[in-house]
Coordinates of C-alpha atoms in Angstrom, one line a residue:
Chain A
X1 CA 37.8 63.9 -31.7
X2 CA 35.0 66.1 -30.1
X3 CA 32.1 63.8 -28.7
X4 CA 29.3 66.1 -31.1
X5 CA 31.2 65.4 -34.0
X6 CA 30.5 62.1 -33.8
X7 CA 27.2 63.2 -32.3
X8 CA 26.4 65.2 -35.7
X9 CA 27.8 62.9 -38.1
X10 CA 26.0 61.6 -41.3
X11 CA 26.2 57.8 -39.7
X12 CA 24.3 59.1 -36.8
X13 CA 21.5 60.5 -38.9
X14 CA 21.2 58.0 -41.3
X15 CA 21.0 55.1 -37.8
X16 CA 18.5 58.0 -36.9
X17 CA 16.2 58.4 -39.8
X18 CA 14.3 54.9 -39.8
X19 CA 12.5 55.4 -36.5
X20 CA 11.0 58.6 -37.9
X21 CA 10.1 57.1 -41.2
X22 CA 8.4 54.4 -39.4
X23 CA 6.5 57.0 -37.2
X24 CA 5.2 58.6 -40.6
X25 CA 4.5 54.6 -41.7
X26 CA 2.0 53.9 -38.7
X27 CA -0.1 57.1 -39.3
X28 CA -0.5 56.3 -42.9
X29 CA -1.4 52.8 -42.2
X30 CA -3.4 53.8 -39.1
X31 CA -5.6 56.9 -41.4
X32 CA -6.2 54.1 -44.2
X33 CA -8.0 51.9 -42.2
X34 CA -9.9 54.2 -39.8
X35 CA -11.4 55.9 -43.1
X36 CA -11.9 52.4 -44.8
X37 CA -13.9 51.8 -41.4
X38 CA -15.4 55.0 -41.4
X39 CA -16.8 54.7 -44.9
X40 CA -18.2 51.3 -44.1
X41 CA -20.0 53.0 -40.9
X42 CA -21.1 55.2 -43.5
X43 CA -18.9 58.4 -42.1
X44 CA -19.2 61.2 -44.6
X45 CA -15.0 62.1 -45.8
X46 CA -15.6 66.0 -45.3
X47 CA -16.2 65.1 -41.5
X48 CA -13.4 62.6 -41.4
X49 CA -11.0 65.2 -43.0
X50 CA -12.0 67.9 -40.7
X51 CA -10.8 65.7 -38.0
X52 CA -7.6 64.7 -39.7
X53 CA -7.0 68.8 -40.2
X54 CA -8.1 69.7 -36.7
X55 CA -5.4 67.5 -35.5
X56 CA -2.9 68.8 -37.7
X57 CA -3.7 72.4 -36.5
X58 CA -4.1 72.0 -32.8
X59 CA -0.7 70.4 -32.5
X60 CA 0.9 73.7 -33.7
X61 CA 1.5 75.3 -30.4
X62 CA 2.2 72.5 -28.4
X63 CA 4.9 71.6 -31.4
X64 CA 6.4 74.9 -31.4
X65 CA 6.8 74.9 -27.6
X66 CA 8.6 71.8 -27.7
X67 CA 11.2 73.3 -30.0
X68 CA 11.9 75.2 -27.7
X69 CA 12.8 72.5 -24.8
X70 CA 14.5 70.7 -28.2
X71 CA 17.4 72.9 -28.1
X72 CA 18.6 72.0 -24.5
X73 CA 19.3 68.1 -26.0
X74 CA 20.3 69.5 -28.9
X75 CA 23.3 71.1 -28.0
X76 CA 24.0 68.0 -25.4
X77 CA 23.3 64.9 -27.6
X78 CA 23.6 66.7 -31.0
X79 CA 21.1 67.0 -33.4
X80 CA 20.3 63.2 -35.1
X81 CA 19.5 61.7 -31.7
X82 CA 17.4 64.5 -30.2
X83 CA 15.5 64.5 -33.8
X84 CA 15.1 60.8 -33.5
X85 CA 14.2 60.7 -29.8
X86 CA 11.1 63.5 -29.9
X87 CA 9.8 62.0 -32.7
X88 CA 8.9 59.0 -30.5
X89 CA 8.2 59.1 -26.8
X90 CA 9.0 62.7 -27.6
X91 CA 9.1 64.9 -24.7
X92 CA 12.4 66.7 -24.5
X93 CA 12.7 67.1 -20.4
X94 CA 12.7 63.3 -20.1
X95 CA 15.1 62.7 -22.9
X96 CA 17.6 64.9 -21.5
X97 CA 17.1 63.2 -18.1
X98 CA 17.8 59.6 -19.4
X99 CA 21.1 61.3 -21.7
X100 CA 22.1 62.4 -18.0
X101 CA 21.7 59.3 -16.2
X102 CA 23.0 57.6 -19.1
X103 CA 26.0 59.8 -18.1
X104 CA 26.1 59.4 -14.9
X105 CA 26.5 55.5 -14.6
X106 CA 30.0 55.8 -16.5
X107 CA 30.6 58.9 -13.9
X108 CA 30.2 61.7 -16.4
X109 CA 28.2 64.7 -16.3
X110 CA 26.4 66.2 -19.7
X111 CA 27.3 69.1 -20.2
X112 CA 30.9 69.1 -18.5
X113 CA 34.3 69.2 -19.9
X114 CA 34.8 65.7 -18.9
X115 CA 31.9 64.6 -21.1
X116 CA 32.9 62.4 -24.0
X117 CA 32.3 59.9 -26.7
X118 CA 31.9 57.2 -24.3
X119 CA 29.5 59.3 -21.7
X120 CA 27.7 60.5 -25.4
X121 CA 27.0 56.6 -25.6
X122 CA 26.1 56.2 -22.3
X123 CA 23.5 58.8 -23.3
X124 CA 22.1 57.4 -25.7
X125 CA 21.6 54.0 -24.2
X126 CA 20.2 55.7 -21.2
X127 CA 17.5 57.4 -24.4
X128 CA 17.4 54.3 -25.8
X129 CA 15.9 52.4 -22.6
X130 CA 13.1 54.2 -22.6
X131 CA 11.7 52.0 -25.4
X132 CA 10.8 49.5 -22.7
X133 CA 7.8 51.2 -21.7
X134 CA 6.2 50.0 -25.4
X135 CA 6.0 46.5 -24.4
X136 CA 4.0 47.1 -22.1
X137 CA 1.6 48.9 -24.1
X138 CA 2.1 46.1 -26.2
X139 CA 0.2 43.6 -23.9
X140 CA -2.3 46.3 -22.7
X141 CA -3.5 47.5 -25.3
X142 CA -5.3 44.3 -26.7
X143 CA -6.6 43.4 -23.3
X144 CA -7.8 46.9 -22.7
X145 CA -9.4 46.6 -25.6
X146 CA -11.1 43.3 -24.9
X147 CA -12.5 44.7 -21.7
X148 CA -14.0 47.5 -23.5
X149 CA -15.8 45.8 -26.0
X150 CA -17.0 43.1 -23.2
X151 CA -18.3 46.8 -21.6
X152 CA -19.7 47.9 -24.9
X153 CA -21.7 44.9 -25.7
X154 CA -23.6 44.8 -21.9
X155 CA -24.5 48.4 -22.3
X156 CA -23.0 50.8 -24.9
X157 CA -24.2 53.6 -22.5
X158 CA -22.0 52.4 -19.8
X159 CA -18.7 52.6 -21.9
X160 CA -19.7 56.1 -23.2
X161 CA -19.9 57.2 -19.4
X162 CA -16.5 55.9 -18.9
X163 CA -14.7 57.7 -21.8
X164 CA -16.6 60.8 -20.4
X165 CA -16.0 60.5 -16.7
X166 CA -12.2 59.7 -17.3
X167 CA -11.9 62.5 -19.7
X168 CA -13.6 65.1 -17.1
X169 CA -10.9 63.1 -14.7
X170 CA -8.4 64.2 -16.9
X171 CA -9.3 67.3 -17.9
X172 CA -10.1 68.6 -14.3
X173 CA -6.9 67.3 -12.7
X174 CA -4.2 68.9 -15.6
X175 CA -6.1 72.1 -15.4
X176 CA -5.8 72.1 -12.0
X177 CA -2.4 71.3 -11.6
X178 CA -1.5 73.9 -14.0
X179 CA -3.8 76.8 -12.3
X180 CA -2.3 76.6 -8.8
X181 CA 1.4 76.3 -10.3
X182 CA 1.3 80.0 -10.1
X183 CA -0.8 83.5 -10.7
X184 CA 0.5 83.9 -14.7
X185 CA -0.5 80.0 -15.5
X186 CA -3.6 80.6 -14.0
X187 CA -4.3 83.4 -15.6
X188 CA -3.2 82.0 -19.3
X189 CA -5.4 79.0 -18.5
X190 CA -8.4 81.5 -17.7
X191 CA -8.2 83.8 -20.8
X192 CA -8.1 80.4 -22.7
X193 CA -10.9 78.8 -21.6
X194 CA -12.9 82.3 -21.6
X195 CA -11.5 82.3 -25.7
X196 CA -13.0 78.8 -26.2
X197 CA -16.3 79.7 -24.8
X198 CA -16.7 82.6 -26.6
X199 CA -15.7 81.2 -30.0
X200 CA -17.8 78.2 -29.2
X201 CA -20.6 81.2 -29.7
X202 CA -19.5 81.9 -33.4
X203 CA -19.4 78.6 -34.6
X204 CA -22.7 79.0 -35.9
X205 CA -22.5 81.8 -37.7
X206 CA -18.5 80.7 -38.9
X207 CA -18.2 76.8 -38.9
X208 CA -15.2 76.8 -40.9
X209 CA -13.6 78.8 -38.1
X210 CA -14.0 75.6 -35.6
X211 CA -11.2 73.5 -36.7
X212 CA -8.8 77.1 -35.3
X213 CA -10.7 77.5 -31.9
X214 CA -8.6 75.4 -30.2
X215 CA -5.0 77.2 -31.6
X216 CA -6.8 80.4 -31.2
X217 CA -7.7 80.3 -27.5
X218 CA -4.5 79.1 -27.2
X219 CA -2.9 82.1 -28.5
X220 CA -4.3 84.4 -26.1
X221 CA -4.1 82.3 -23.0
X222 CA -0.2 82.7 -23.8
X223 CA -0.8 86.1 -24.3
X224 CA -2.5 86.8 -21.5
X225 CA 0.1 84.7 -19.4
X226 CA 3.1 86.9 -20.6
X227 CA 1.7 89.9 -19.7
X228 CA 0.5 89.1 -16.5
X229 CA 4.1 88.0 -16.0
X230 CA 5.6 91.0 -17.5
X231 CA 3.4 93.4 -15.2
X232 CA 3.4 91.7 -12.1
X233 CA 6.7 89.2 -12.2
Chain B
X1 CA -32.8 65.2 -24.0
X2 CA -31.9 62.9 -22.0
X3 CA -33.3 60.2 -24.6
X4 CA -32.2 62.5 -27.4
X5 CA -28.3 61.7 -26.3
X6 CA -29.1 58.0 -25.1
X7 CA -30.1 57.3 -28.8
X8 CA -27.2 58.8 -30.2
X9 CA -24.8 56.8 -28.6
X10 CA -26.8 54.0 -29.2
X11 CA -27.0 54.2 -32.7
X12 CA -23.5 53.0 -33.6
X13 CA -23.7 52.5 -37.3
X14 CA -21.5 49.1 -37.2
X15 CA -22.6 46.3 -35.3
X16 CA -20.0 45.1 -32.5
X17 CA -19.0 41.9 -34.0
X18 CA -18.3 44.1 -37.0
X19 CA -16.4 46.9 -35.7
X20 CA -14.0 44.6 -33.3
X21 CA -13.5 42.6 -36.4
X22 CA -12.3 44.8 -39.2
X23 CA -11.3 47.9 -37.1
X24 CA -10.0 46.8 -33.6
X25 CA -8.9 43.4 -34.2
X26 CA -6.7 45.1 -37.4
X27 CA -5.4 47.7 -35.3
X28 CA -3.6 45.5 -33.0
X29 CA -2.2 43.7 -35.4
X30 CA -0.9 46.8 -37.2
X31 CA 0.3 48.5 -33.7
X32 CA 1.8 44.9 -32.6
X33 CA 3.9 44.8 -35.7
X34 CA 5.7 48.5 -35.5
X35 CA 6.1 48.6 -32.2
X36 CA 8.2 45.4 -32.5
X37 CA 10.1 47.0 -34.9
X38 CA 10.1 50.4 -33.7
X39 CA 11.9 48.7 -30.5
X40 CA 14.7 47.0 -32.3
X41 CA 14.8 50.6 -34.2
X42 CA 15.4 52.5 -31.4
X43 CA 18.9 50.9 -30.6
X44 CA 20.2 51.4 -33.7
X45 CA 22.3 54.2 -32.5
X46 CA 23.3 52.7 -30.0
X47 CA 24.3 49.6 -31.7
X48 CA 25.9 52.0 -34.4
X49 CA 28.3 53.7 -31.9
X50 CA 29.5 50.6 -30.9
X51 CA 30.3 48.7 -34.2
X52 CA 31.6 51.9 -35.7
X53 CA 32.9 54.0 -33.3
X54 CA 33.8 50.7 -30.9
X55 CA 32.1 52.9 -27.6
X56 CA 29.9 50.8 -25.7
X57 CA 29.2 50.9 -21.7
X58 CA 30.1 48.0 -20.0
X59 CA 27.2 45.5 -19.4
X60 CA 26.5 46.4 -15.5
X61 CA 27.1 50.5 -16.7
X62 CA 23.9 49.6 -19.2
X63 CA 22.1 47.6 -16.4
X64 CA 22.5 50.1 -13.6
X65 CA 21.3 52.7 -16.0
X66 CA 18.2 50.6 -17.4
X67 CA 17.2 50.2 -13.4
X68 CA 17.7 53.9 -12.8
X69 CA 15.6 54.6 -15.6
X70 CA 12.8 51.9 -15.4
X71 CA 12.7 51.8 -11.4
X72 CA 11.8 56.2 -12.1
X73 CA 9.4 55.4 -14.8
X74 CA 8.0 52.2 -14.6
X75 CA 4.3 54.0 -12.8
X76 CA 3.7 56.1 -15.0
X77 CA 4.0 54.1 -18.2
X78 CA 1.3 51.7 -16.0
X79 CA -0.9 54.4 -15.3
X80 CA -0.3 56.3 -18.4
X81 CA -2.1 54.1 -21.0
X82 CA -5.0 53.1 -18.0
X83 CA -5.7 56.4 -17.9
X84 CA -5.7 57.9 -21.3
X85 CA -6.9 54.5 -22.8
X86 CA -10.8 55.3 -23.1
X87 CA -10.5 58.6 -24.3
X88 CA -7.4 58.2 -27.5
X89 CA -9.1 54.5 -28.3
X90 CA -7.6 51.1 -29.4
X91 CA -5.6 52.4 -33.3
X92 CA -5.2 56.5 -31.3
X93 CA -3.1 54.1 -28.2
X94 CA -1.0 52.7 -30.4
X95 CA 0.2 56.0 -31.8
X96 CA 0.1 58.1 -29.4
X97 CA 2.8 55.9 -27.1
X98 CA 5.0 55.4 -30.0
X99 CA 5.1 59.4 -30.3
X100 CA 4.7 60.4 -26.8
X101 CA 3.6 63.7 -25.7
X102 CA 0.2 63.1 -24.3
X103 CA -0.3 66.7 -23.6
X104 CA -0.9 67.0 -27.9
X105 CA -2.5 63.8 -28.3
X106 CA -5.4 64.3 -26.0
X107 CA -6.2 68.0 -26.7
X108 CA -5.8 66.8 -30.6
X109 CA -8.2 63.7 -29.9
X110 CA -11.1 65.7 -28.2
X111 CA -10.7 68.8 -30.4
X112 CA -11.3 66.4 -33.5
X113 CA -14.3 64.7 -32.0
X114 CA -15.8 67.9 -30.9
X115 CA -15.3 69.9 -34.0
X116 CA -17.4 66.9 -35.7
X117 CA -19.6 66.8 -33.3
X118 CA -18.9 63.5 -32.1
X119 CA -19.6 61.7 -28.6
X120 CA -16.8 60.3 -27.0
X121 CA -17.1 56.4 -26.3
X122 CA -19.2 55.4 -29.5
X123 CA -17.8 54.2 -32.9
X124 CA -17.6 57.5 -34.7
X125 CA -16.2 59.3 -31.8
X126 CA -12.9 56.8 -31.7
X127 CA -12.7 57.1 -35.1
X128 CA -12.3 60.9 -35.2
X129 CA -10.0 60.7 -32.0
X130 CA -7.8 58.9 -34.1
X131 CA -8.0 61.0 -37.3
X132 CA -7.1 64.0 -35.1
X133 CA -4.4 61.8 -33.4
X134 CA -2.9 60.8 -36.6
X135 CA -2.9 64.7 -37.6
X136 CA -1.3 65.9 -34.8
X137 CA 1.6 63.4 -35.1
X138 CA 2.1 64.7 -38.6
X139 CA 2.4 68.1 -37.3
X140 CA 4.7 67.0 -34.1
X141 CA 7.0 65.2 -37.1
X142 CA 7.3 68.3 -39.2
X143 CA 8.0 70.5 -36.2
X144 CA 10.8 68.1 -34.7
X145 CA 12.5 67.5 -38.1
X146 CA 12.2 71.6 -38.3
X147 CA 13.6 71.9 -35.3
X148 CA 16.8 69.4 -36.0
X149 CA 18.0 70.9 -38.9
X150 CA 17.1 74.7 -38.4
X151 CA 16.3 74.8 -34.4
X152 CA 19.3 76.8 -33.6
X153 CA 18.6 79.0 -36.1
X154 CA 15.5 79.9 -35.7
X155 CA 15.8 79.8 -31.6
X156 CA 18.7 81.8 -32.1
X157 CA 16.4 84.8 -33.4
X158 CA 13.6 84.8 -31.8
X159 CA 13.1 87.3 -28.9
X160 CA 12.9 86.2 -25.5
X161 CA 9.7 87.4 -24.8
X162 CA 8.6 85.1 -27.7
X163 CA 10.4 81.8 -26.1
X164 CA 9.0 82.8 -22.3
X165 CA 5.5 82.6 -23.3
X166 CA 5.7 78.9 -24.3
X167 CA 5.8 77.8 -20.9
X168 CA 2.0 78.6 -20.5
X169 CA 1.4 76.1 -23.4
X170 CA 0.5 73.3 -21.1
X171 CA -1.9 75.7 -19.0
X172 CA -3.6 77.2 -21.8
X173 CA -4.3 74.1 -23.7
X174 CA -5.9 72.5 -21.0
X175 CA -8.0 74.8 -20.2
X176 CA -9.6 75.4 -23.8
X177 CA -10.1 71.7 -23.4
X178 CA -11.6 71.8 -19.9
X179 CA -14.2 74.8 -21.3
X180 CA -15.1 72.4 -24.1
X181 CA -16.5 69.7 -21.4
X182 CA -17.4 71.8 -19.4
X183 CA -20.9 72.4 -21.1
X184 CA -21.1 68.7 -21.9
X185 CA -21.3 67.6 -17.9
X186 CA -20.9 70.7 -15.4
X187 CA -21.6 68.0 -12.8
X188 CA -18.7 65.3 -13.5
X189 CA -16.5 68.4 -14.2
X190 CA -17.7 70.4 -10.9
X191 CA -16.6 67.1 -8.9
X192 CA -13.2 66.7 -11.2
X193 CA -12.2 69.9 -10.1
X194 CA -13.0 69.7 -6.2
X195 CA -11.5 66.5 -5.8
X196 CA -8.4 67.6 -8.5
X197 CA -8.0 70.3 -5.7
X198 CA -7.9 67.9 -2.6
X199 CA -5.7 65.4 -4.3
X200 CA -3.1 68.8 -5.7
X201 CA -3.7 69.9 -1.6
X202 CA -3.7 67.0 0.8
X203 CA -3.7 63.8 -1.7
X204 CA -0.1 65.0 -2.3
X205 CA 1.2 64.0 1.2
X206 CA -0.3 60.1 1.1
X207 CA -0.4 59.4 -2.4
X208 CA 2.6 58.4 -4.6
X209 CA 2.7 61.5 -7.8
X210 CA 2.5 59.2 -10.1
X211 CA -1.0 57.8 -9.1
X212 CA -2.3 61.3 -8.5
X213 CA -4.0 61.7 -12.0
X214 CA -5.2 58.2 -12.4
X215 CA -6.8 58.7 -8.8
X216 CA -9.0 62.0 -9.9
X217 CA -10.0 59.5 -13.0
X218 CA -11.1 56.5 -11.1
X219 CA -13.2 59.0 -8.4
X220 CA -14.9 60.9 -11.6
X221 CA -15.8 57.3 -13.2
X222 CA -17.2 56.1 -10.0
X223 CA -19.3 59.3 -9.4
X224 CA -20.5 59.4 -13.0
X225 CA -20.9 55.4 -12.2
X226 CA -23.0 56.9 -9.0
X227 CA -24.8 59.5 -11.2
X228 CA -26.3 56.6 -13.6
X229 CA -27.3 54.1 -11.6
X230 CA -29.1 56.8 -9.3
X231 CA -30.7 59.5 -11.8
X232 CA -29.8 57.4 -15.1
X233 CA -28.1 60.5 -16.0
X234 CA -25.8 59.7 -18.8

């Protein structure tokens, strides 16, 4: 019997399906308290759901582009376990690395004719691993908070200066990276962060437009990126 | 202005006591709970192929291939939540490791705090970072179950040109992000970017990959550290 068979079968969904239920659990759970906090801090809703909806709209393109990686562990692992695995720790590259080093302890290759049910398992243990790395946010993420309230409580300025710094850390660093990987990057992450300046400019005059910028800008940074790489690639 | 933004973030509408109570202490509880279960979850598959199909590797085939895996991994799932900790807050942590993909969780976090006008390191500012966490995983849900049942479809028929131009996704999205900030603090950002540049330049050769980013974020905290015990500039 052919590995992806197995691989596609209605078992393999339905072993599949909890995890992703659960993920759709904790956000409920998570958005019920955070506006039962937020209405006690006297939050109004409209702001709370503009947040909620900004989220949902900004994580459009970076969603569709990882549909695209999707396929790739798709057509290796079959469809349940790559639907299952992206929906947590989610990053398609990764997954597909594990599968193959999953594979490669049992001295299979994905991919290859030799590949079979028993190098698809060692796949999907090699996926499964990964897991690990949420125990440790499972002890760091109470002490972290614990430090940051002990941060908050000296001087609330200070821990504001620390979520800024770190983000500019971040921020500056990714762009970065991204800018010198190449002429077309850098010119997608230029038209982008031109678009967001610019539409920052309108959101005066079109505040409902604000919760798009982010998607927008997007947009033509990719834009721009392809045809840069179309004219000069 | 200066006081105008101190007294913003000072005005936190909950008091400490009350916030770390009913919000933070609740949130670890919750995000201790899934994630515990979420774990035994995950092997399910696994566990499934073996009492159905009877195909397990052999113990030392699942050991060698958990110290292949975790020996790769095991900095950046350290500096991972270190460095994105202040910014996605105690409830936004939680989910955003159980769904991965940082590079839509922190666009989606700033984004929402931004677009309600919200600083970054108060009350209201973790609470719309988490709102506009738990949106994008509703999006990154409905794309990936999409993307299971019709992805080879739909891939299938779009034109290339279409496909090739997700690959500046990453560079574009950062960047909208870093032109949001960069009215905010043209200073910490001006430094972010020189010393981003060194470390992507000459860091590279000394420093492990993996503790490249978490570097640029400790040298940005200690200047903006610098900045506010100097000029008080916050």
């Amino acid at each position: 019997m052919d590995y992806l068979e197995i691989a596609n079968s209605p078992s393999m969904w339905l072993v599949c399906a909890p995890i992703v239920v659960l993920v759709l659990a904790i956000v409920m759970v998570f958005y019920k308290k955070t506006m039962q906090i937020a209405e006690k801090a006297g939050i109004s809703r409209e702001d709370c759901r503009k947040a909620f909806r900004t989220g949902i709209i900004s994580a459009i393109g970076p969603s569709v582009a990882a549909f695209v990686v999707m396929l790739g562990l798709m057509t290796a692992v079959g469809a349940p376990m790559s639907w299952m695995r992206l929906s947590v720790i989610g990053n398609a590259n990764a997954e597909l690395l594990h599968a193959g080093l999953g594979a490669d302890a049992i001295g299979q290759t994905i991919g290859s004719k030799n590949y079979d049910i028993n190098g698809y398992a060692a796949s999907v243990w090699g996926m499964s691993i990964m897991s690990i790395s949420w125990l440790i946010v499972l002890i760091f993420a109470p002490k972290a908070t614990q430090i940051q309230n002990k941060f908050a409580q000296k001087d609330s300025h200070l821990l504001a200066l620390v979520s800024i710094s770190s983000m500019t850390g971040i921020m500056s660093y990714l762009t970065m990276q991204n800018v010198t990987a190449g002429w077309d990057m850098a010119v997608a992450a230029a038209a982008a962060a031109a678009s967001m300046l610019l539409l920052g400019k309108t959101s005066s005059k079109l505040p409902w437009l604000k919760e798009y910028h982010l998607g927008i800008a997007m947009l033509l940074g990719m834009i721009a990126g392809s045809v840069t790489s179309q004219m000069f690639g | 202005m200066e006081n105008k933004q101190s007294s913003k973030i000072l005005n936190n509408p909950l008091p400490p006591e009350v916030y770390v109570n009913e919000y933070h202490k609740p949130s670890i509880r919750i995000g201790t709970v899934f994630y515990l279960v979420a774990f035994v979850l995950s092997f399910l598959p696994a566990v499934t192929l073996w009492a159905v199909y009877d195909t397990i590797p052999s113990f030392s085939q699942i050991v060698s291939v958990a110290a292949a895996i975790i020996s790769a991994s095991i900095a950046w799932w350290i500096v991972e939540p270190i460095s994105y900790f202040t910014v996605l807050g105690t409830a936004g942590t939680y989910m955003s490791f159980l769904v991965g993909s940082m590079n839509t969780r922190i666009p989606c976090a700033i984004a929402a705090q931004s677009v309600t006008d919200s600083e970054p390191g108060s009350q209201r500012g973790e609470i719309m970072a988490t709102l506009g966490i738990a949106g994008s995983v509703v999006t990154s849900v409905v794309f990936v179950s999409l993307g299971a049942v019709c992805g080879s479809f739909l891939l299938g028929n779009l034109p290339e040109t279409i496909t090739a131009s997700f690959q500046y996704v990453p560079a574009a999205m950062y960047a909208t992000m870093f032109a949001g900030t960069i009215g905010k603090r043209p200073d910490l950002i001006g430094f972010g970017v020189i010393t981003a540049l060194l470390l992507l330049k000459f860091g590279v050769l000394v420093i492990p990959g993996s503790l490249l980013l978490l570097t640029n974020v400790v040298l940005c905290v200690l200047f903006g550290l610098f900045l506010y015990q100097q000029f008080h500039r916050i």
